[in-house]
Coordinates of N, CA and C in Angstrom, one line a residue:
N565 N -105.2 -16.4 85.7 CA -104.3 -15.2 86.0 C -103.5 -14.2 86.4
A566 N -105.2 -13.9 86.3 CA -104.9 -12.6 86.2 C -103.9 -11.7 86.2
A567 N -104.0 -12.1 84.2 CA -103.2 -11.0 83.5 C -103.1 -10.4 82.3
L568 N -102.6 -9.6 82.4 CA -103.7 -7.5 81.4 C -102.6 -8.4 80.8
D569 N -103.0 -7.3 79.6 CA -102.4 -6.3 77.9 C -102.3 -5.3 78.1
F570 N -101.4 -4.7 76.5 CA -100.9 -3.0 77.1 C -102.0 -1.6 77.1
N571 N -103.4 -2.4 77.4 CA -104.6 -1.2 76.4 C -105.1 -2.1 77.9
D572 N -105.3 -3.0 78.9 CA -105.1 -2.9 80.1 C -104.4 -2.6 81.5
L573 N -103.3 -2.2 80.7 CA -101.7 -0.9 81.3 C -102.3 -0.7 81.1
L574 N -102.7 0.3 80.3 CA -103.2 1.6 80.1 C -105.1 2.1 81.0
L575 N -105.2 1.0 81.0 CA -107.0 1.5 81.2 C -106.8 1.3 82.9
R576 N -106.2 0.6 83.2 CA -106.3 0.4 84.6 C -104.9 1.4 85.9
T577 N -104.2 2.5 84.8 CA -103.8 3.1 85.2 C -104.3 4.4 85.6
L578 N -105.6 4.3 85.1 CA -106.4 5.9 84.3 C -107.0 5.5 85.1
E579 N -108.0 4.2 85.9 CA -108.4 4.1 87.1 C -107.9 4.8 88.8
L580 N -106.9 4.0 88.5 CA -105.7 4.3 89.1 C -105.3 5.6 90.0
F581 N -105.3 6.5 89.0 CA -105.0 8.3 88.4 C -106.5 8.8 89.4
R582 N -107.8 8.0 88.5 CA -108.3 8.7 89.2 C -109.7 8.1 90.8
A583 N -109.4 7.0 91.4 CA -109.2 6.5 92.6 C -108.8 7.2 93.6
H584 N -107.0 8.0 92.7 CA -106.3 7.4 94.3 C -105.1 8.8 93.4
P585 N -106.0 10.5 93.8 CA -105.7 11.8 93.1 C -103.5 11.7 94.4
D586 N -103.0 11.8 95.8 CA -102.3 11.7 95.4 C -101.1 11.0 94.8
V587 N -101.6 9.6 94.5 CA -100.8 8.7 93.1 C -100.8 9.7 91.9
I588 N -101.7 9.7 91.5 CA -101.0 10.8 90.5 C -100.6 12.2 90.2
E589 N -101.3 13.0 91.6 CA -100.2 14.0 92.1 C -98.1 13.9 92.5
S590 N -98.3 12.2 92.4 CA -96.8 12.2 93.6 C -96.5 11.6 91.0
Y591 N -97.1 11.0 90.7 CA -96.4 11.1 89.3 C -96.2 12.6 88.4
Q592 N -97.6 13.3 89.0 CA -96.8 14.9 88.4 C -95.9 15.6 88.9
R593 N -95.0 15.8 90.4 CA -94.2 15.8 90.7 C -93.1 15.0 89.9
R594 N -93.2 13.6 89.9 CA -92.0 13.1 89.4 C -91.6 13.7 87.5
F595 N -92.7 13.4 86.9 CA -92.5 13.5 85.5 C -93.4 16.1 85.1
R596 N -92.4 15.8 85.5 CA -93.1 18.2 85.4 C -92.5 17.9 84.1
Y597 N -92.1 17.0 82.8 CA -91.8 17.8 81.6 C -92.4 16.3 80.4
L598 N -92.9 16.8 79.4 CA -94.2 15.6 78.3 C -93.8 15.2 77.6
M599 N -93.2 13.7 76.8 CA -93.1 14.7 75.7 C -93.1 13.1 74.8
V600 N -94.6 12.7 73.5 CA -95.2 12.2 73.1 C -94.9 11.7 71.9
D601 N -93.7 11.0 71.2 CA -93.7 10.7 70.6 C -95.3 9.9 69.4
E602 N -94.5 10.1 68.4 CA -95.7 9.6 66.9 C -97.7 10.1 67.9
F603 N -97.7 11.2 67.8 CA -99.4 11.7 69.4 C -100.5 11.0 68.3
Q604 N -100.2 10.8 66.6 CA -100.8 11.5 65.5 C -102.0 9.8 65.5
D605 N -101.5 8.5 66.2 CA -101.3 7.6 67.0 C -101.6 6.5 68.4
T606 N -102.2 8.1 68.9 CA -102.2 7.8 70.6 C -104.1 6.9 70.5
N607 N -104.4 6.7 71.1 CA -105.9 6.0 71.7 C -106.4 7.3 72.4
R608 N -107.8 7.0 73.1 CA -107.9 8.0 74.7 C -107.8 7.3 74.6
A609 N -107.5 6.5 76.1 CA -106.5 6.0 77.0 C -105.3 6.6 77.3
Q610 N -104.6 6.6 76.1 CA -103.0 7.0 75.8 C -103.4 9.3 76.4
Y611 N -104.4 9.2 75.0 CA -104.7 11.1 75.1 C -105.1 11.9 77.1
L612 N -106.0 10.6 77.7 CA -106.7 10.6 78.8 C -105.0 11.5 79.7
L613 N -104.2 10.2 80.1 CA -102.9 10.2 80.8 C -102.3 10.7 79.9
V614 N -101.3 11.4 79.2 CA -101.4 12.6 78.6 C -102.2 14.2 79.9
R615 N -103.1 14.1 79.3 CA -104.1 14.9 80.2 C -103.7 15.0 81.7
L616 N -103.8 13.5 82.9 CA -103.6 13.6 83.0 C -102.6 14.4 83.4
L617 N -100.6 13.9 83.6 CA -100.1 13.4 84.2 C -99.9 15.0 83.4
S618 N -99.8 16.2 83.1 CA -99.6 16.8 81.9 C -100.4 18.2 83.1
A619 N -102.0 17.8 83.8 CA -102.7 18.6 83.8 C -101.7 20.0 84.9
A620 N -100.5 18.8 86.2 CA -100.5 20.3 86.7 C -99.8 21.5 87.2
H621 N -98.9 21.0 86.2 CA -97.4 22.0 84.8 C -97.6 22.5 83.8
G622 N -98.3 21.6 82.4 CA -98.9 21.7 81.4 C -97.4 22.0 80.5
N623 N -96.3 21.6 80.9 CA -95.5 21.3 80.1 C -94.7 19.7 79.7
V624 N -96.3 20.1 78.3 CA -95.9 18.7 77.4 C -95.7 19.2 76.2
C625 N -95.6 18.2 75.2 CA -94.5 18.6 74.2 C -95.1 16.9 73.1
V626 N -96.2 17.4 72.7 CA -96.5 16.3 71.0 C -95.7 16.0 69.7
V627 N -94.9 15.0 70.0 CA -95.0 15.4 67.6 C -95.7 14.3 66.9
G628 N -96.2 14.5 66.1 CA -97.1 13.8 65.5 C -97.1 14.1 63.8
D629 N -97.7 14.2 63.2 CA -98.4 14.6 61.8 C -99.3 13.6 61.3
D630 N -100.8 14.4 61.4 CA -101.8 13.8 60.9 C -101.9 13.4 60.3
D631 N -101.3 13.7 58.3 CA -101.3 12.5 57.8 C -101.3 11.6 56.8
Q632 N -100.0 11.5 58.2 CA -99.1 9.9 59.0 C -100.7 9.2 59.9
S633 N -101.6 9.4 60.4 CA -101.9 8.6 61.0 C -102.6 7.1 60.1
I634 N -102.2 6.2 60.8 CA -102.7 5.0 60.7 C -102.3 3.5 60.9
Y635 N -103.1 4.4 62.6 CA -103.5 3.5 64.0 C -104.6 3.3 63.9
R636 N -105.6 3.8 62.9 CA -107.6 3.7 63.5 C -107.7 1.7 63.1
W637 N -107.8 1.5 62.8 CA -108.1 0.6 63.0 C -107.5 -0.5 65.0
R638 N -106.7 0.2 65.0 CA -105.5 -0.3 66.6 C -106.1 0.6 67.8
G639 N -107.3 1.8 67.3 CA -108.3 2.3 68.4 C -107.6 3.8 68.2
A640 N -106.8 3.7 67.1 CA -105.8 5.7 67.4 C -106.8 6.4 67.4
E641 N -107.2 7.8 68.0 CA -107.6 8.6 66.7 C -106.9 9.9 66.5
V642 N -107.4 10.5 64.6 CA -106.1 11.4 64.7 C -106.8 12.5 65.4
G643 N -108.1 13.0 65.5 CA -108.8 13.8 66.6 C -107.8 14.3 68.0
N644 N -106.3 13.1 68.7 CA -106.2 13.7 69.7 C -105.5 15.1 69.3
I645 N -104.0 14.5 67.9 CA -103.4 16.0 67.5 C -104.1 16.4 66.9
L646 N -104.8 16.5 65.9 CA -106.2 18.0 65.4 C -106.9 18.9 66.6
N647 N -106.3 18.7 68.3 CA -107.7 19.2 68.7 C -106.5 20.0 69.7
F648 N -105.1 19.2 69.5 CA -104.4 19.4 70.6 C -104.4 20.9 71.2
E649 N -103.6 21.8 69.8 CA -104.3 23.0 70.5 C -105.2 24.2 71.0
I650 N -106.7 23.4 70.7 CA -107.7 23.6 71.7 C -107.5 22.9 73.5
D651 N -107.6 21.7 72.9 CA -107.3 20.7 74.2 C -105.7 21.6 75.9
F652 N -104.9 21.8 74.7 CA -104.2 22.2 75.6 C -103.8 23.9 75.2
P653 N -104.3 24.3 75.5 CA -104.3 26.2 74.9 C -103.1 26.5 75.3
G654 N -102.2 27.7 74.3 CA -100.9 28.2 75.0 C -99.7 26.8 74.5
C655 N -100.5 26.1 73.6 CA -99.4 25.7 73.2 C -99.0 26.1 71.6
A656 N -97.8 26.3 71.2 CA -96.9 27.2 70.3 C -97.0 25.6 69.1
T657 N -97.3 26.1 68.5 CA -97.1 24.7 66.9 C -96.1 24.7 65.9
I658 N -95.5 24.0 66.0 CA -94.3 23.9 64.5 C -94.7 22.8 64.0
R659 N -94.4 23.7 62.3 CA -95.0 23.4 61.1 C -93.2 22.3 60.3
L660 N -92.9 21.1 60.3 CA -92.0 20.3 59.9 C -92.2 20.7 58.8
E661 N -92.4 21.0 57.2 CA -92.5 21.7 56.0 C -91.5 20.9 54.5
Q662 N -90.6 21.2 55.8 CA -88.8 21.1 54.7 C -89.3 19.2 55.0
N663 N -88.8 18.1 53.8 CA -88.2 16.5 52.8 C -87.4 17.5 53.1
Y664 N -86.3 16.2 54.0 CA -85.2 15.8 53.1 C -84.7 15.2 52.6
R665 N -85.6 13.9 52.7 CA -85.4 12.2 51.6 C -86.1 13.1 49.8
S666 N -86.6 13.5 49.9 CA -88.1 13.2 48.8 C -87.3 14.7 48.4
K667 N -87.5 14.7 46.8 CA -87.2 15.9 45.2 C -88.9 15.5 45.7
Q668 N -89.7 17.3 45.0 CA -89.7 17.7 45.2 C -91.6 17.0 43.9
N669 N -91.2 16.9 42.8 CA -92.4 15.9 42.4 C -92.7 14.4 43.7
I670 N -91.5 13.4 44.7 CA -92.7 12.9 45.0 C -93.5 14.4 45.5
L671 N -93.2 14.9 46.4 CA -93.7 15.4 47.4 C -94.9 16.2 46.6
D672 N -95.2 16.8 46.3 CA -96.3 17.1 45.1 C -97.2 16.3 45.0
A673 N -96.6 14.4 44.0 CA -98.0 13.6 43.7 C -98.5 13.5 45.2
A674 N -97.7 14.2 46.4 CA -97.9 12.7 48.0 C -98.9 14.1 48.3
M675 N -98.7 15.2 48.3 CA -99.6 16.3 48.5 C -100.9 15.5 47.5
G676 N -101.0 16.2 47.0 CA -101.9 15.7 45.6 C -103.3 14.6 46.3
V677 N -102.5 14.0 46.5 CA -103.4 12.1 47.2 C -103.9 12.9 49.1
I678 N -103.1 13.4 49.3 CA -103.8 13.9 50.4 C -104.2 14.8 51.2
D679 N -104.6 16.4 50.2 CA -105.3 17.4 50.4 C -106.4 16.8 49.8
R680 N -106.8 16.4 49.7 CA -108.4 15.6 49.0 C -108.8 15.0 50.3
A681 N -108.0 14.9 51.5 CA -108.7 13.9 52.5 C -109.4 15.0 53.5
A682 N -111.3 14.9 54.7 CA -111.0 15.9 55.2 C -109.9 16.2 56.9
H683 N -110.3 16.9 57.3 CA -110.6 17.1 58.7 C -109.2 16.7 58.6
R684 N -108.1 17.7 58.0 CA -106.4 17.5 58.1 C -106.3 19.1 58.4
R685 N -105.2 18.7 59.2 CA -104.2 20.6 58.4 C -104.2 21.2 57.3
R686 N -104.2 21.6 57.1 CA -103.4 22.5 55.9 C -101.7 22.0 55.9
K687 N -100.8 22.2 54.6 CA -99.3 22.2 55.2 C -99.1 22.5 53.6
S688 N -97.8 22.8 53.3 CA -96.8 22.7 51.7 C -95.9 22.2 52.2
L689 N -95.5 20.7 51.9 CA -93.7 20.2 52.0 C -93.2 20.6 50.8
F690 N -92.4 21.0 50.9 CA -90.7 21.0 50.0 C -90.1 20.5 50.2
S691 N -89.0 20.7 49.3 CA -87.8 20.1 49.2 C -87.1 20.1 49.0
D692 N -85.0 20.9 49.0 CA -84.4 21.6 48.3 C -83.7 20.6 47.4
R693 N -84.8 19.4 46.7 CA -82.8 18.5 46.6 C -83.6 18.6 45.0
G694 N -84.8 19.9 44.9 CA -85.1 19.7 43.2 C -85.9 19.0 43.0
T695 N -86.4 19.5 41.1 CA -87.0 18.1 41.2 C -87.8 17.2 41.4
G696 N -86.5 16.5 40.9 CA -87.0 15.2 40.3 C -87.4 14.5 39.1
E697 N -87.3 13.3 39.0 CA -87.8 13.1 37.7 C -89.0 12.4 37.8
K698 N -89.6 12.9 36.4 CA -90.9 12.2 35.9 C -91.5 10.6 37.3
I699 N -92.6 11.0 37.8 CA -93.1 10.2 37.9 C -93.7 9.3 37.6
T700 N -93.9 8.0 37.3 CA -93.6 7.2 37.1 C -95.8 6.9 37.9
F701 N -96.8 6.6 36.8 CA -98.2 6.4 37.2 C -97.6 5.0 37.6
Y702 N -98.6 3.6 38.2 CA -98.9 2.4 37.9 C -100.1 1.8 37.9
E703 N -100.9 1.3 38.0 CA -102.1 0.3 38.4 C -102.0 -0.7 38.1
S704 N -102.7 -1.5 38.9 CA -102.5 -3.0 39.3 C -103.5 -4.0 39.3
F705 N -103.4 -4.6 39.8 CA -105.1 -5.7 39.1 C -105.0 -5.5 41.6
D706 N -103.9 -6.5 41.3 CA -104.0 -7.0 43.4 C -102.5 -6.7 43.6
D707 N -102.0 -6.7 44.3 CA -100.6 -6.9 45.6 C -99.7 -7.5 44.0
Y708 N -100.3 -8.9 43.7 CA -99.5 -9.3 42.9 C -98.4 -8.4 41.4
G709 N -99.8 -8.3 40.8 CA -98.9 -7.5 40.1 C -98.4 -6.4 40.3
E710 N -98.9 -5.6 41.2 CA -98.3 -4.5 42.2 C -96.1 -4.5 42.0
A711 N -96.5 -6.0 42.9 CA -94.4 -6.4 43.4 C -94.0 -6.8 42.1
S712 N -94.7 -7.5 40.7 CA -94.4 -8.3 39.9 C -93.3 -6.8 38.6
F713 N -94.4 -5.1 38.8 CA -93.9 -4.1 38.5 C -92.8 -4.0 39.0
V714 N -92.1 -4.2 40.6 CA -91.1 -3.0 40.8 C -90.7 -3.7 40.9
V715 N -90.6 -5.0 40.8 CA -89.0 -6.2 40.1 C -88.4 -6.2 39.0
D716 N -89.9 -6.3 37.8 CA -88.9 -6.3 36.7 C -88.6 -4.8 36.0
T717 N -88.7 -3.5 36.8 CA -88.8 -2.0 36.6 C -87.6 -2.3 37.0
I718 N -87.2 -2.8 38.7 CA -85.3 -2.6 39.4 C -84.6 -4.0 38.2
A719 N -85.4 -5.0 37.9 CA -84.8 -5.8 36.8 C -83.9 -4.4 36.0
Q720 N -84.4 -3.8 34.6 CA -84.5 -2.6 33.8 C -83.2 -2.3 33.5
L721 N -83.8 -2.2 35.0 CA -82.6 -0.3 35.2 C -81.4 -0.7 36.3
V722 N -81.0 -2.6 36.4 CA -80.0 -3.1 36.7 C -79.5 -3.5 34.8
A723 N -79.6 -3.4 35.3 CA -79.6 -4.5 33.5 C -78.8 -3.1 31.7
S724 N -79.1 -2.2 32.6 CA -78.8 -0.9 31.4 C -78.1 -0.3 32.0
R725 N -78.0 -0.8 33.5 CA -76.5 0.5 34.5 C -77.5 1.7 34.0
Q726 N -78.4 1.8 34.3 CA -79.0 2.8 34.9 C -79.0 2.7 36.2
F727 N -79.0 1.9 37.2 CA -79.0 1.8 37.9 C -77.5 0.6 39.2
E728 N -77.0 1.1 39.5 CA -75.9 -0.3 41.1 C -77.2 0.0 42.0
P729 N -77.4 -1.1 41.5 CA -77.8 -2.4 43.2 C -76.3 -1.9 44.5
H730 N -77.5 -1.1 45.4 CA -76.4 -1.4 46.6 C -75.9 -3.6 47.2
H731 N -74.2 -3.9 47.2 CA -74.7 -4.7 47.5 C -75.2 -4.9 48.5
P732 N -76.0 -6.1 49.5 CA -75.9 -6.5 51.3 C -74.6 -5.9 51.9
V733 N -74.9 -5.8 53.1 CA -73.9 -6.2 54.4 C -74.1 -7.8 54.4
P734 N -72.3 -8.1 54.4 CA -72.8 -9.5 55.3 C -73.5 -10.2 56.3
M735 N -73.8 -10.9 55.6 CA -74.2 -11.8 57.7 C -73.2 -12.3 58.4
A736 N -73.7 -12.2 59.8 CA -72.3 -13.0 60.0 C -72.4 -15.3 60.0
P737 N -71.4 -14.7 60.9 CA -71.9 -16.9 60.2 C -72.8 -17.3 61.3
G738 N -73.2 -18.1 60.2 CA -74.5 -19.1 61.2 C -75.5 -18.6 61.1
M739 N -75.7 -17.5 60.6 CA -76.8 -15.8 60.4 C -77.8 -16.6 58.8
R740 N -77.4 -17.5 57.8 CA -77.7 -17.5 56.8 C -78.7 -18.8 56.5

């Protein structure tokens, strides 16, 4: 059927651009500004497409966090973001280190784990939401034990009225 999957589409596009400079030039004129989100999860082919598309004008903005690269199993290369400043000279790097969701205890615990990783950019996460409560550490034998601990903890907090559960949004008729 000559069917193509997502990776095939990326590779065929690269082949087209390399074989036909007029085609890549037309796309470079059409897309003068590029923005790529979750750049830490790009693979080699996606990275090369960004390089080719931005080569004529250099107007490229990427957003990502090397500490959140989780798709290596599907070909993501965290080096794409770690080497961005080298591969795209003259770029500006803006570190977004303020966290608006978590309290400082959570950020400190996360950084205690993340800081041990090699080949990463140092950052100092901070929050204006206060220190937060003491973190509970629980080590389980398996995922079922971990899930049971979470469910039991939630049940205890609700039973002792330390926590008020949110009521789910009612489902539309026929969706139950």
